[in-house]
CSV table of C-alpha atoms in Angstrom, one decimal:
chain,number,residue,atom,x,y,z
Y,5,UNK,CA,-11.9,4.2,-26.2
Y,6,UNK,CA,-13.0,5.2,-29.7
Y,7,UNK,CA,-10.8,7.1,-32.0
Y,8,UNK,CA,-12.6,9.5,-34.2
Y,9,UNK,CA,-10.8,10.8,-37.4
Y,10,UNK,CA,-12.4,13.7,-39.2
Y,11,UNK,CA,-10.4,15.0,-42.1
Y,12,UNK,CA,-11.2,18.2,-43.8
Y,13,UNK,CA,-13.3,17.9,-47.1
Y,14,UNK,CA,-16.1,19.0,-49.1
Y,15,UNK,CA,-19.8,19.2,-48.3
Y,16,UNK,CA,-21.4,17.1,-45.7
Y,17,UNK,CA,-25.1,16.6,-47.2
Y,18,UNK,CA,-26.6,13.2,-47.0
Y,19,UNK,CA,-27.8,13.1,-50.6
Y,20,UNK,CA,-26.2,11.7,-53.8
Y,21,UNK,CA,-23.8,13.1,-56.2
Y,22,UNK,CA,-20.3,14.2,-55.1
Y,23,UNK,CA,-21.2,16.2,-52.0
Y,24,UNK,CA,-21.7,14.0,-49.0
Y,25,UNK,CA,-20.3,12.9,-45.7
Y,26,UNK,CA,-19.8,9.1,-45.2
Y,27,UNK,CA,-18.9,7.4,-42.1
Y,28,UNK,CA,-16.9,4.3,-41.6
Y,29,UNK,CA,-16.5,2.4,-38.3
Y,30,UNK,CA,-13.2,0.4,-38.3
Y,31,UNK,CA,-11.3,-2.0,-36.0
Y,32,UNK,CA,-8.0,-1.2,-34.5
Y,33,UNK,CA,-5.2,-3.7,-35.4
Y,34,UNK,CA,-2.6,-1.9,-33.3
Y,35,UNK,CA,-1.6,-2.8,-29.8
Y,36,UNK,CA,-0.7,0.8,-28.6
Y,37,UNK,CA,-1.4,4.4,-29.4
Y,38,UNK,CA,1.8,4.5,-31.5
Y,39,UNK,CA,0.7,1.9,-34.0
Y,40,UNK,CA,-3.1,2.5,-33.9
Y,41,UNK,CA,-5.1,2.0,-37.1
Y,42,UNK,CA,-6.0,5.6,-36.6
Y,43,UNK,CA,-2.8,6.7,-38.4
Y,44,UNK,CA,-3.5,4.5,-41.4
Y,45,UNK,CA,-7.0,5.8,-41.9
Y,46,UNK,CA,-6.1,9.5,-41.3
Y,47,UNK,CA,-3.4,9.3,-44.0
Y,48,UNK,CA,-5.7,7.3,-46.3
Y,49,UNK,CA,-8.7,9.6,-45.9
Y,50,UNK,CA,-6.5,12.7,-46.4
Y,51,UNK,CA,-5.1,11.3,-49.9
Y,52,UNK,CA,-8.8,10.3,-50.9
Y,53,UNK,CA,-10.3,13.7,-50.0
Y,54,UNK,CA,-7.5,15.5,-51.9
Y,55,UNK,CA,-8.7,13.7,-55.0
Y,56,UNK,CA,-12.5,13.8,-54.2
Y,57,UNK,CA,-13.0,17.1,-52.6
Y,58,UNK,CA,-16.8,16.9,-52.6
Y,59,UNK,CA,-16.7,13.7,-50.4
Y,60,UNK,CA,-16.0,13.9,-46.6
Y,61,UNK,CA,-15.0,10.7,-44.8
Y,62,UNK,CA,-15.4,10.3,-41.1
Y,63,UNK,CA,-13.8,7.3,-39.4
Y,64,UNK,CA,-14.3,6.0,-35.9
Y,65,UNK,CA,-11.7,3.4,-34.8
Y,66,UNK,CA,-12.5,1.0,-32.0
Y,67,UNK,CA,-10.8,-1.8,-30.5
Y,68,UNK,CA,-11.6,-5.4,-31.4
Y,69,UNK,CA,-13.3,-6.1,-28.1
Y,70,UNK,CA,-16.1,-3.9,-28.8
Y,71,UNK,CA,-16.1,-2.8,-32.5
Y,72,UNK,CA,-18.7,-5.5,-33.7
Y,73,UNK,CA,-21.0,-4.6,-30.7
Y,74,UNK,CA,-20.6,-0.8,-31.6
Y,75,UNK,CA,-21.8,-1.4,-35.1
Y,76,UNK,CA,-24.5,-3.8,-33.9
Y,77,UNK,CA,-25.8,-1.0,-31.6
Y,78,UNK,CA,-25.7,1.6,-34.5
Y,79,UNK,CA,-27.8,-0.6,-36.7
Y,80,UNK,CA,-30.3,-1.4,-33.9
Y,81,UNK,CA,-30.8,2.3,-33.2
Y,82,UNK,CA,-31.4,3.1,-36.8
Y,83,UNK,CA,-28.3,4.9,-37.7
Y,84,UNK,CA,-26.2,2.4,-39.4
Y,85,UNK,CA,-22.6,3.6,-40.6
Y,86,UNK,CA,-22.1,3.9,-44.4
Y,87,UNK,CA,-19.2,1.3,-44.1
Y,88,UNK,CA,-18.1,-1.1,-41.2
Y,89,UNK,CA,-14.8,-2.9,-41.2
Y,90,UNK,CA,-15.4,-5.8,-38.6
Y,91,UNK,CA,-15.3,-9.5,-38.1
Y,92,UNK,CA,-18.6,-10.7,-39.8
Y,93,UNK,CA,-21.1,-9.6,-42.3
Y,94,UNK,CA,-23.5,-12.5,-43.0
Y,95,UNK,CA,-26.4,-11.5,-40.6
Y,96,UNK,CA,-26.6,-7.8,-42.0
Y,97,UNK,CA,-26.5,-9.3,-45.7
Y,98,UNK,CA,-29.3,-11.7,-44.9
Y,99,UNK,CA,-31.3,-8.7,-43.5
Y,100,UNK,CA,-31.0,-6.8,-46.7
Y,101,UNK,CA,-29.0,-4.1,-45.2
Y,102,UNK,CA,-26.0,-4.3,-47.3
Y,103,UNK,CA,-25.0,-3.3,-51.0
Y,104,UNK,CA,-23.4,-6.1,-53.0
Y,105,UNK,CA,-19.9,-5.9,-54.1
Y,106,UNK,CA,-21.0,-5.3,-57.8
Y,107,UNK,CA,-23.1,-2.4,-56.8
Y,108,UNK,CA,-20.1,-0.7,-55.2
Y,109,UNK,CA,-17.0,-1.5,-56.8
Y,110,UNK,CA,-15.5,-1.0,-60.4
Y,111,UNK,CA,-15.0,-4.3,-62.1
Y,112,UNK,CA,-11.2,-4.2,-61.8
Y,113,UNK,CA,-11.4,-3.7,-58.1
Y,114,UNK,CA,-13.8,-6.5,-57.7
Y,115,UNK,CA,-11.9,-8.8,-60.0
Y,116,UNK,CA,-8.6,-8.2,-58.0
Y,117,UNK,CA,-9.8,-9.8,-54.7
Y,118,UNK,CA,-8.2,-13.2,-54.3
Y,119,UNK,CA,-10.8,-16.0,-55.4
Y,120,UNK,CA,-10.9,-17.8,-52.1
Y,121,UNK,CA,-11.6,-14.7,-50.2
Y,122,UNK,CA,-14.1,-13.4,-52.6
Y,123,UNK,CA,-16.0,-16.5,-52.5
Y,124,UNK,CA,-16.0,-16.4,-48.6
Y,125,UNK,CA,-17.7,-13.1,-48.7
Y,126,UNK,CA,-20.8,-14.5,-50.6
Y,127,UNK,CA,-24.1,-15.2,-49.3
Y,128,UNK,CA,-26.5,-17.1,-51.8
Y,129,UNK,CA,-23.6,-16.6,-54.4
Y,130,UNK,CA,-23.6,-12.8,-54.1
Y,131,UNK,CA,-20.7,-11.1,-52.6
Y,132,UNK,CA,-21.5,-8.8,-49.7
Y,133,UNK,CA,-18.4,-9.1,-47.7
Y,134,UNK,CA,-15.4,-7.5,-49.0
Y,135,UNK,CA,-12.2,-8.9,-47.4
Y,136,UNK,CA,-10.1,-6.5,-45.8
Y,137,UNK,CA,-7.1,-8.3,-44.1
Y,138,UNK,CA,-6.2,-11.9,-43.9
Y,139,UNK,CA,-3.8,-14.3,-42.3
Y,140,UNK,CA,-3.0,-18.1,-42.4
Y,141,UNK,CA,-1.4,-20.3,-39.8
Y,142,UNK,CA,1.9,-22.2,-40.0
Y,143,UNK,CA,3.9,-24.2,-37.4
Y,144,UNK,CA,6.3,-22.2,-35.4
Y,145,UNK,CA,9.0,-24.0,-33.7
Y,146,UNK,CA,11.8,-22.8,-31.2
Y,147,UNK,CA,15.2,-23.4,-33.0
Y,148,UNK,CA,17.1,-23.3,-29.6
Y,149,UNK,CA,14.9,-25.7,-28.0
Y,150,UNK,CA,15.0,-28.1,-31.1
Y,151,UNK,CA,18.9,-27.9,-31.1
Y,152,UNK,CA,19.1,-28.8,-27.4
Y,153,UNK,CA,16.6,-31.8,-28.1
Y,154,UNK,CA,18.7,-33.0,-31.0
Y,155,UNK,CA,16.0,-32.3,-33.7
Y,156,UNK,CA,17.3,-31.3,-37.1
Y,157,UNK,CA,14.1,-30.5,-39.0
Y,158,UNK,CA,10.4,-29.6,-38.3
Y,159,UNK,CA,7.9,-32.3,-38.3
Y,160,UNK,CA,5.9,-33.3,-41.4
Y,161,UNK,CA,3.5,-35.8,-39.9
Y,162,UNK,CA,1.8,-36.2,-36.5
Y,163,UNK,CA,4.0,-39.1,-35.6
Y,164,UNK,CA,7.0,-36.8,-36.2
Y,165,UNK,CA,5.4,-34.1,-34.1
Y,166,UNK,CA,4.8,-36.4,-31.4
Y,167,UNK,CA,8.4,-37.6,-31.6
Y,168,UNK,CA,9.8,-34.2,-31.5
Y,169,UNK,CA,7.3,-33.5,-28.6
Y,170,UNK,CA,8.9,-36.4,-26.5
Y,171,UNK,CA,12.4,-35.2,-27.5
Y,172,UNK,CA,11.7,-31.6,-26.3
Y,173,UNK,CA,10.1,-32.9,-23.1
Y,174,UNK,CA,13.2,-35.1,-22.2
Y,175,UNK,CA,15.3,-32.0,-22.9
Y,176,UNK,CA,13.6,-29.9,-20.4
Y,177,UNK,CA,11.3,-27.9,-22.6
Y,178,UNK,CA,8.4,-26.5,-20.4
Y,179,UNK,CA,5.8,-27.0,-23.1
Y,180,UNK,CA,6.7,-29.3,-26.0
Y,181,UNK,CA,3.7,-28.3,-28.0
Y,182,UNK,CA,1.4,-25.4,-27.2
Y,183,UNK,CA,-2.5,-26.3,-27.5
Y,184,UNK,CA,-4.8,-23.3,-27.0
Y,185,UNK,CA,-8.4,-24.7,-26.9
Y,186,UNK,CA,-9.7,-22.2,-24.2
Y,187,UNK,CA,-12.6,-19.9,-24.9
Y,188,UNK,CA,-10.7,-16.9,-26.5
Y,189,UNK,CA,-10.1,-18.4,-30.0
Y,190,UNK,CA,-10.0,-22.1,-30.2
Y,191,UNK,CA,-11.8,-22.1,-33.6
Y,192,UNK,CA,-8.5,-21.6,-35.3
Y,193,UNK,CA,-6.6,-24.3,-33.5
Y,194,UNK,CA,-9.7,-26.6,-34.0
Y,195,UNK,CA,-9.8,-26.1,-37.8
Y,196,UNK,CA,-5.9,-26.5,-37.9
Y,197,UNK,CA,-6.2,-30.0,-36.6
Y,198,UNK,CA,-9.4,-30.8,-38.4
Y,199,UNK,CA,-8.0,-29.9,-41.7
Y,200,UNK,CA,-4.6,-31.8,-40.9
Y,201,UNK,CA,-6.5,-34.8,-40.2
Y,202,UNK,CA,-8.5,-34.8,-43.4
Y,203,UNK,CA,-11.7,-33.0,-41.9
Y,204,UNK,CA,-13.1,-29.6,-41.5
Y,205,UNK,CA,-16.1,-27.7,-40.3
Y,206,UNK,CA,-18.1,-28.3,-43.5
Y,207,UNK,CA,-18.1,-30.5,-46.4
Y,208,UNK,CA,-17.6,-29.4,-50.1
Y,209,UNK,CA,-21.2,-28.5,-50.4
Y,210,UNK,CA,-21.3,-26.4,-47.2
Y,211,UNK,CA,-22.9,-28.7,-44.8
Y,212,UNK,CA,-21.7,-28.9,-41.2
Y,213,UNK,CA,-19.3,-31.9,-40.4
Y,214,UNK,CA,-18.4,-31.5,-36.8
Y,215,UNK,CA,-18.8,-35.2,-36.0
Y,216,UNK,CA,-17.2,-36.7,-39.1
Y,217,UNK,CA,-15.1,-39.8,-38.6
Y,218,UNK,CA,-12.0,-37.8,-39.6
Y,219,UNK,CA,-12.7,-35.1,-36.8
Y,220,UNK,CA,-13.7,-37.5,-34.2
Y,221,UNK,CA,-10.3,-39.4,-34.9
Y,222,UNK,CA,-8.3,-36.3,-35.0
Y,223,UNK,CA,-9.4,-35.3,-31.4
Y,224,UNK,CA,-9.0,-38.7,-30.1
Y,225,UNK,CA,-5.5,-38.7,-31.2
Y,226,UNK,CA,-4.9,-35.3,-29.7
Y,227,UNK,CA,-6.3,-36.5,-26.4
Y,228,UNK,CA,-4.4,-39.8,-26.3
Y,229,UNK,CA,-1.2,-39.2,-28.0
Y,230,UNK,CA,-0.4,-35.5,-26.9
Y,231,UNK,CA,-2.3,-34.4,-24.0
Y,232,UNK,CA,-2.4,-37.6,-22.1
Y,233,UNK,CA,1.3,-38.1,-22.5
Y,234,UNK,CA,2.1,-34.6,-21.2
Y,235,UNK,CA,3.3,-33.2,-24.3
Y,236,UNK,CA,1.2,-30.0,-24.2
Y,237,UNK,CA,0.3,-27.2,-21.8
Y,238,UNK,CA,-1.3,-28.8,-18.7
Y,239,UNK,CA,-5.0,-27.8,-19.4
Y,240,UNK,CA,-5.5,-27.1,-23.0
Y,241,UNK,CA,-9.3,-26.7,-22.6
Y,242,UNK,CA,-8.8,-23.6,-20.6
Y,243,UNK,CA,-5.6,-22.1,-22.0
Y,244,UNK,CA,-6.1,-19.4,-24.4
Y,245,UNK,CA,-4.1,-18.3,-27.6
Y,246,UNK,CA,-2.7,-15.2,-25.9
Y,247,UNK,CA,-1.1,-17.3,-23.2
Y,248,UNK,CA,0.4,-19.8,-25.5
Y,249,UNK,CA,1.7,-17.1,-27.8
Y,250,UNK,CA,3.2,-15.2,-24.8
Y,251,UNK,CA,4.8,-18.3,-23.5
Y,252,UNK,CA,6.3,-19.1,-27.0
Y,253,UNK,CA,7.7,-15.4,-27.0
Y,254,UNK,CA,9.3,-16.2,-23.6
Y,255,UNK,CA,11.2,-19.2,-25.0
Y,256,UNK,CA,9.1,-21.9,-23.2
Y,257,UNK,CA,7.2,-23.5,-26.0
Y,258,UNK,CA,8.7,-25.9,-28.5
Y,259,UNK,CA,6.1,-25.8,-31.2
Y,260,UNK,CA,2.8,-23.9,-31.7
Y,261,UNK,CA,0.5,-23.1,-34.7
Y,262,UNK,CA,0.6,-19.3,-35.2
Y,263,UNK,CA,-0.1,-16.4,-37.4
Y,264,UNK,CA,2.2,-13.5,-38.4
Y,265,UNK,CA,1.6,-11.5,-35.1
Y,266,UNK,CA,3.8,-14.2,-33.3
Y,267,UNK,CA,6.7,-13.1,-35.4
Y,268,UNK,CA,6.7,-9.6,-33.9
Y,269,UNK,CA,6.3,-11.0,-30.4
Y,270,UNK,CA,9.1,-13.6,-30.7
Y,271,UNK,CA,11.5,-11.0,-32.5
Y,272,UNK,CA,10.9,-8.5,-29.6
Y,273,UNK,CA,12.4,-11.1,-27.2
Y,274,UNK,CA,15.0,-12.5,-29.5
Y,275,UNK,CA,13.6,-15.9,-29.7
Y,276,UNK,CA,15.2,-17.8,-32.6
Y,277,UNK,CA,12.4,-19.6,-34.4
Y,278,UNK,CA,11.6,-21.2,-37.6
Y,279,UNK,CA,8.2,-21.8,-39.6
Y,280,UNK,CA,6.9,-24.7,-41.6
Y,281,UNK,CA,3.6,-26.0,-43.1
Y,282,UNK,CA,1.4,-27.6,-40.6
Y,283,UNK,CA,2.1,-31.4,-40.1
Y,284,UNK,CA,-0.7,-33.7,-41.3
Y,285,UNK,CA,-1.8,-37.3,-40.3
Y,286,UNK,CA,0.2,-38.9,-43.0
Y,287,UNK,CA,2.3,-36.0,-44.4
Y,288,UNK,CA,2.2,-32.2,-44.5
Y,289,UNK,CA,-1.3,-30.8,-44.1
Y,290,UNK,CA,-3.2,-30.3,-47.5
Y,291,UNK,CA,-4.6,-27.1,-46.2
Y,292,UNK,CA,-4.2,-24.6,-43.4
Y,293,UNK,CA,-6.7,-22.2,-41.5
Y,294,UNK,CA,-7.3,-18.9,-43.2
Y,295,UNK,CA,-8.8,-16.0,-41.2
Y,296,UNK,CA,-10.3,-12.9,-42.8
Y,297,UNK,CA,-11.8,-9.5,-41.5
Y,298,UNK,CA,-14.5,-7.9,-43.7
Y,299,UNK,CA,-15.4,-4.5,-45.0
Y,300,UNK,CA,-19.2,-4.0,-45.7
Y,301,UNK,CA,-21.5,-1.1,-46.8
Y,302,UNK,CA,-24.8,-0.2,-45.5
Y,303,UNK,CA,-27.7,0.9,-47.7
Y,304,UNK,CA,-29.5,3.0,-45.1
Y,305,UNK,CA,-28.2,6.4,-46.0
Y,306,UNK,CA,-28.0,5.8,-49.7
Y,307,UNK,CA,-24.4,6.9,-50.2
Y,308,UNK,CA,-23.7,4.0,-52.7
Y,309,UNK,CA,-21.8,6.2,-55.3
Y,310,UNK,CA,-19.6,7.9,-52.6
Y,311,UNK,CA,-18.7,4.7,-50.7
Y,312,UNK,CA,-18.0,3.0,-54.0
Y,313,UNK,CA,-15.4,5.6,-54.9
Y,314,UNK,CA,-13.8,5.4,-51.5
Y,315,UNK,CA,-13.7,1.7,-51.5
Y,316,UNK,CA,-12.2,1.5,-55.1
Y,317,UNK,CA,-9.5,3.9,-53.4
Y,318,UNK,CA,-9.2,1.7,-50.3
Y,319,UNK,CA,-8.5,-1.3,-52.4
Y,320,UNK,CA,-5.8,0.2,-54.7
Y,321,UNK,CA,-2.7,-2.1,-54.7
Y,322,UNK,CA,-0.5,0.4,-52.6
Y,323,UNK,CA,-3.1,1.0,-50.1
Y,324,UNK,CA,-3.8,-2.7,-49.4
Y,325,UNK,CA,-0.1,-3.3,-49.5
Y,326,UNK,CA,0.8,-0.6,-46.8
Y,327,UNK,CA,-1.9,-1.8,-44.5
Y,328,UNK,CA,-0.6,-5.5,-44.8
Y,329,UNK,CA,3.0,-4.3,-44.3
Y,330,UNK,CA,2.1,-2.2,-41.2
Y,331,UNK,CA,0.6,-5.1,-39.3
Y,332,UNK,CA,2.2,-8.2,-40.7
Y,333,UNK,CA,-1.0,-9.3,-42.3
Y,334,UNK,CA,-1.6,-10.7,-45.9
Y,335,UNK,CA,-3.0,-8.6,-48.8
Y,336,UNK,CA,-6.5,-9.6,-49.9
Y,337,UNK,CA,-5.9,-8.7,-53.5
Y,338,UNK,CA,-3.9,-10.4,-56.3
Y,339,UNK,CA,-2.0,-7.2,-57.3
Y,340,UNK,CA,-0.9,-6.5,-53.7
Y,341,UNK,CA,0.0,-10.2,-53.1
Y,342,UNK,CA,2.1,-10.4,-56.2
Y,343,UNK,CA,4.0,-7.1,-55.0
Y,344,UNK,CA,4.5,-8.5,-51.5
Y,345,UNK,CA,5.7,-11.8,-53.0
Y,346,UNK,CA,8.3,-9.8,-55.3
Y,347,UNK,CA,9.5,-7.7,-52.3
Y,348,UNK,CA,12.5,-9.2,-50.3
Y,349,UNK,CA,11.7,-7.0,-47.4
Y,350,UNK,CA,8.5,-8.9,-47.0
Y,351,UNK,CA,10.2,-12.3,-47.1
Y,352,UNK,CA,9.2,-12.9,-43.5
Y,353,UNK,CA,5.6,-13.0,-44.7
Y,354,UNK,CA,6.2,-15.3,-47.9
Y,355,UNK,CA,5.5,-18.7,-45.8
Y,356,UNK,CA,2.1,-17.3,-44.8
Y,357,UNK,CA,1.5,-15.9,-48.3
Y,358,UNK,CA,2.0,-19.3,-49.9
Y,359,UNK,CA,-0.4,-20.9,-47.5
Y,360,UNK,CA,-3.2,-18.4,-48.4
Y,361,UNK,CA,-3.8,-20.1,-51.8
Y,362,UNK,CA,-4.8,-23.3,-50.2
Y,363,UNK,CA,-6.2,-22.0,-47.0
Y,364,UNK,CA,-9.7,-22.9,-45.9
Y,365,UNK,CA,-11.8,-20.2,-44.1
Y,366,UNK,CA,-14.4,-20.2,-41.4
Y,367,UNK,CA,-17.8,-20.6,-43.1
Y,368,UNK,CA,-18.6,-17.0,-42.2
Y,369,UNK,CA,-21.2,-16.8,-45.0
Y,370,UNK,CA,-23.4,-19.2,-43.1
Y,371,UNK,CA,-26.0,-17.4,-41.0
Y,372,UNK,CA,-25.7,-19.7,-38.3
Y,373,UNK,CA,-21.9,-19.4,-37.8
Y,374,UNK,CA,-21.8,-16.7,-35.1
Y,375,UNK,CA,-24.0,-18.8,-32.7
Y,376,UNK,CA,-22.2,-22.0,-33.7
Y,377,UNK,CA,-18.7,-20.6,-33.0
Y,378,UNK,CA,-19.9,-19.2,-29.7
Y,379,UNK,CA,-20.9,-22.7,-28.6
Y,380,UNK,CA,-17.7,-24.2,-29.9
Y,381,UNK,CA,-15.6,-21.9,-27.8
Y,382,UNK,CA,-17.4,-23.2,-24.6
Y,383,UNK,CA,-17.1,-26.9,-25.3
Y,384,UNK,CA,-14.3,-27.9,-27.7
Y,385,UNK,CA,-11.6,-28.0,-25.0
Y,386,UNK,CA,-13.5,-31.0,-23.4
Y,387,UNK,CA,-12.6,-33.2,-26.2
Y,388,UNK,CA,-8.8,-33.6,-25.0
Y,389,UNK,CA,-9.5,-33.7,-21.3
Y,390,UNK,CA,-8.8,-36.9,-19.5
Y,391,UNK,CA,-11.7,-39.3,-20.2
Y,392,UNK,CA,-13.0,-36.7,-22.6
Y,393,UNK,CA,-15.4,-38.1,-25.2
Y,394,UNK,CA,-14.8,-36.2,-28.7
Y,395,UNK,CA,-17.6,-38.2,-30.4
Y,396,UNK,CA,-20.0,-36.9,-27.7
Y,397,UNK,CA,-18.8,-33.2,-27.7
Y,398,UNK,CA,-18.5,-33.0,-31.7
Y,399,UNK,CA,-22.0,-34.8,-32.0
Y,400,UNK,CA,-23.7,-32.3,-29.8
Y,401,UNK,CA,-22.0,-29.3,-31.7
Y,402,UNK,CA,-23.2,-30.9,-35.0
Y,403,UNK,CA,-26.7,-31.2,-33.8
Y,404,UNK,CA,-26.8,-27.6,-32.4
Y,405,UNK,CA,-25.2,-26.5,-35.7
Y,406,UNK,CA,-27.7,-28.2,-37.9
Y,407,UNK,CA,-30.6,-26.9,-35.9
Y,408,UNK,CA,-29.2,-23.3,-36.0
Y,409,UNK,CA,-28.6,-23.4,-39.6
Y,410,UNK,CA,-32.1,-24.7,-40.3
Y,411,UNK,CA,-33.6,-22.0,-38.0
Y,412,UNK,CA,-31.6,-19.3,-39.8
Y,413,UNK,CA,-32.7,-20.5,-43.4
Y,414,UNK,CA,-36.3,-20.4,-42.2
Y,415,UNK,CA,-35.9,-16.8,-41.1
Y,416,UNK,CA,-33.9,-15.9,-44.1
């Protein structure tokens, strides 16, 4: 169900100046009516309109299940919203539909974005995607199960992770390590393991590297040293993240890579857990997965000035921090990040915040990424099945990714 927010304001003409109505379509980060993003936007819009009485802001909040499609339908029907806060921006940028960041934002606002996130929002070195919320991944471990298995510290290497998983299994843990490679969101777990093995989705010049030696060896290790030895959930290729998180919150999983939402789930069921950097092949992983959601502004209705004023307000430090606090997410600006790091009430997020500086993000600026990740979701789980062939699966993904990228460049 869409949640539509319409705050009282000034005029609603479609023209320029300070008299216009602008529309935002946004995703809902809440999991119930009580913590819906509707409340955040309602309060923020009221505060903005009080300072800018000529600008009226209408906000529609949709669930993550359909918000991207809703925006796509609006664009296709010829009535794009002025702003959209969704999961991807590159296609719209390539079509010439979006304002660039420097066309919208004041210099201080644009300069305040964390550098890695600002870069992730670029297409052809021009920033169109404005980061809105972010998260990173760390290793969660169940302290109670660790104590029962005689484990005194979280693992720093793959070998230690395997040893700890074996100890957990011997001590009766139902799932020593939770490995979600099912179709819901395997791209995060996949990148976690690629990075910890010295690989990744792309190289330092942005070319796809699915079938690199490092990536192939990573999934061979997962297949042979964790899955084949019964140290994970029985069918990782069909197990989704939500299932693994729920099992961890029920005290059934010894270790899992997770983001801040898992803290709330575990706290709600009084699970005693710890967090640590991701283990790597030979030591702590040099990088972790970063995930960002995006704000973008469409040119269609010509409200550049009004949208710019609103977005400058959205990205003020206190507003960014309030949203991050409310949903246990990470701020996307330097000033808000520094404020979170200085606030002991946010100590539970410091581990994730520290990882943000070295996080690697999905290659969302590549026009091919959406179809590529769609194929990955269907096939990556086969790499760790019995008799699975990582080189073959990753090779096919590489060929498809390269072909899709070449096609997208031609159309661009």
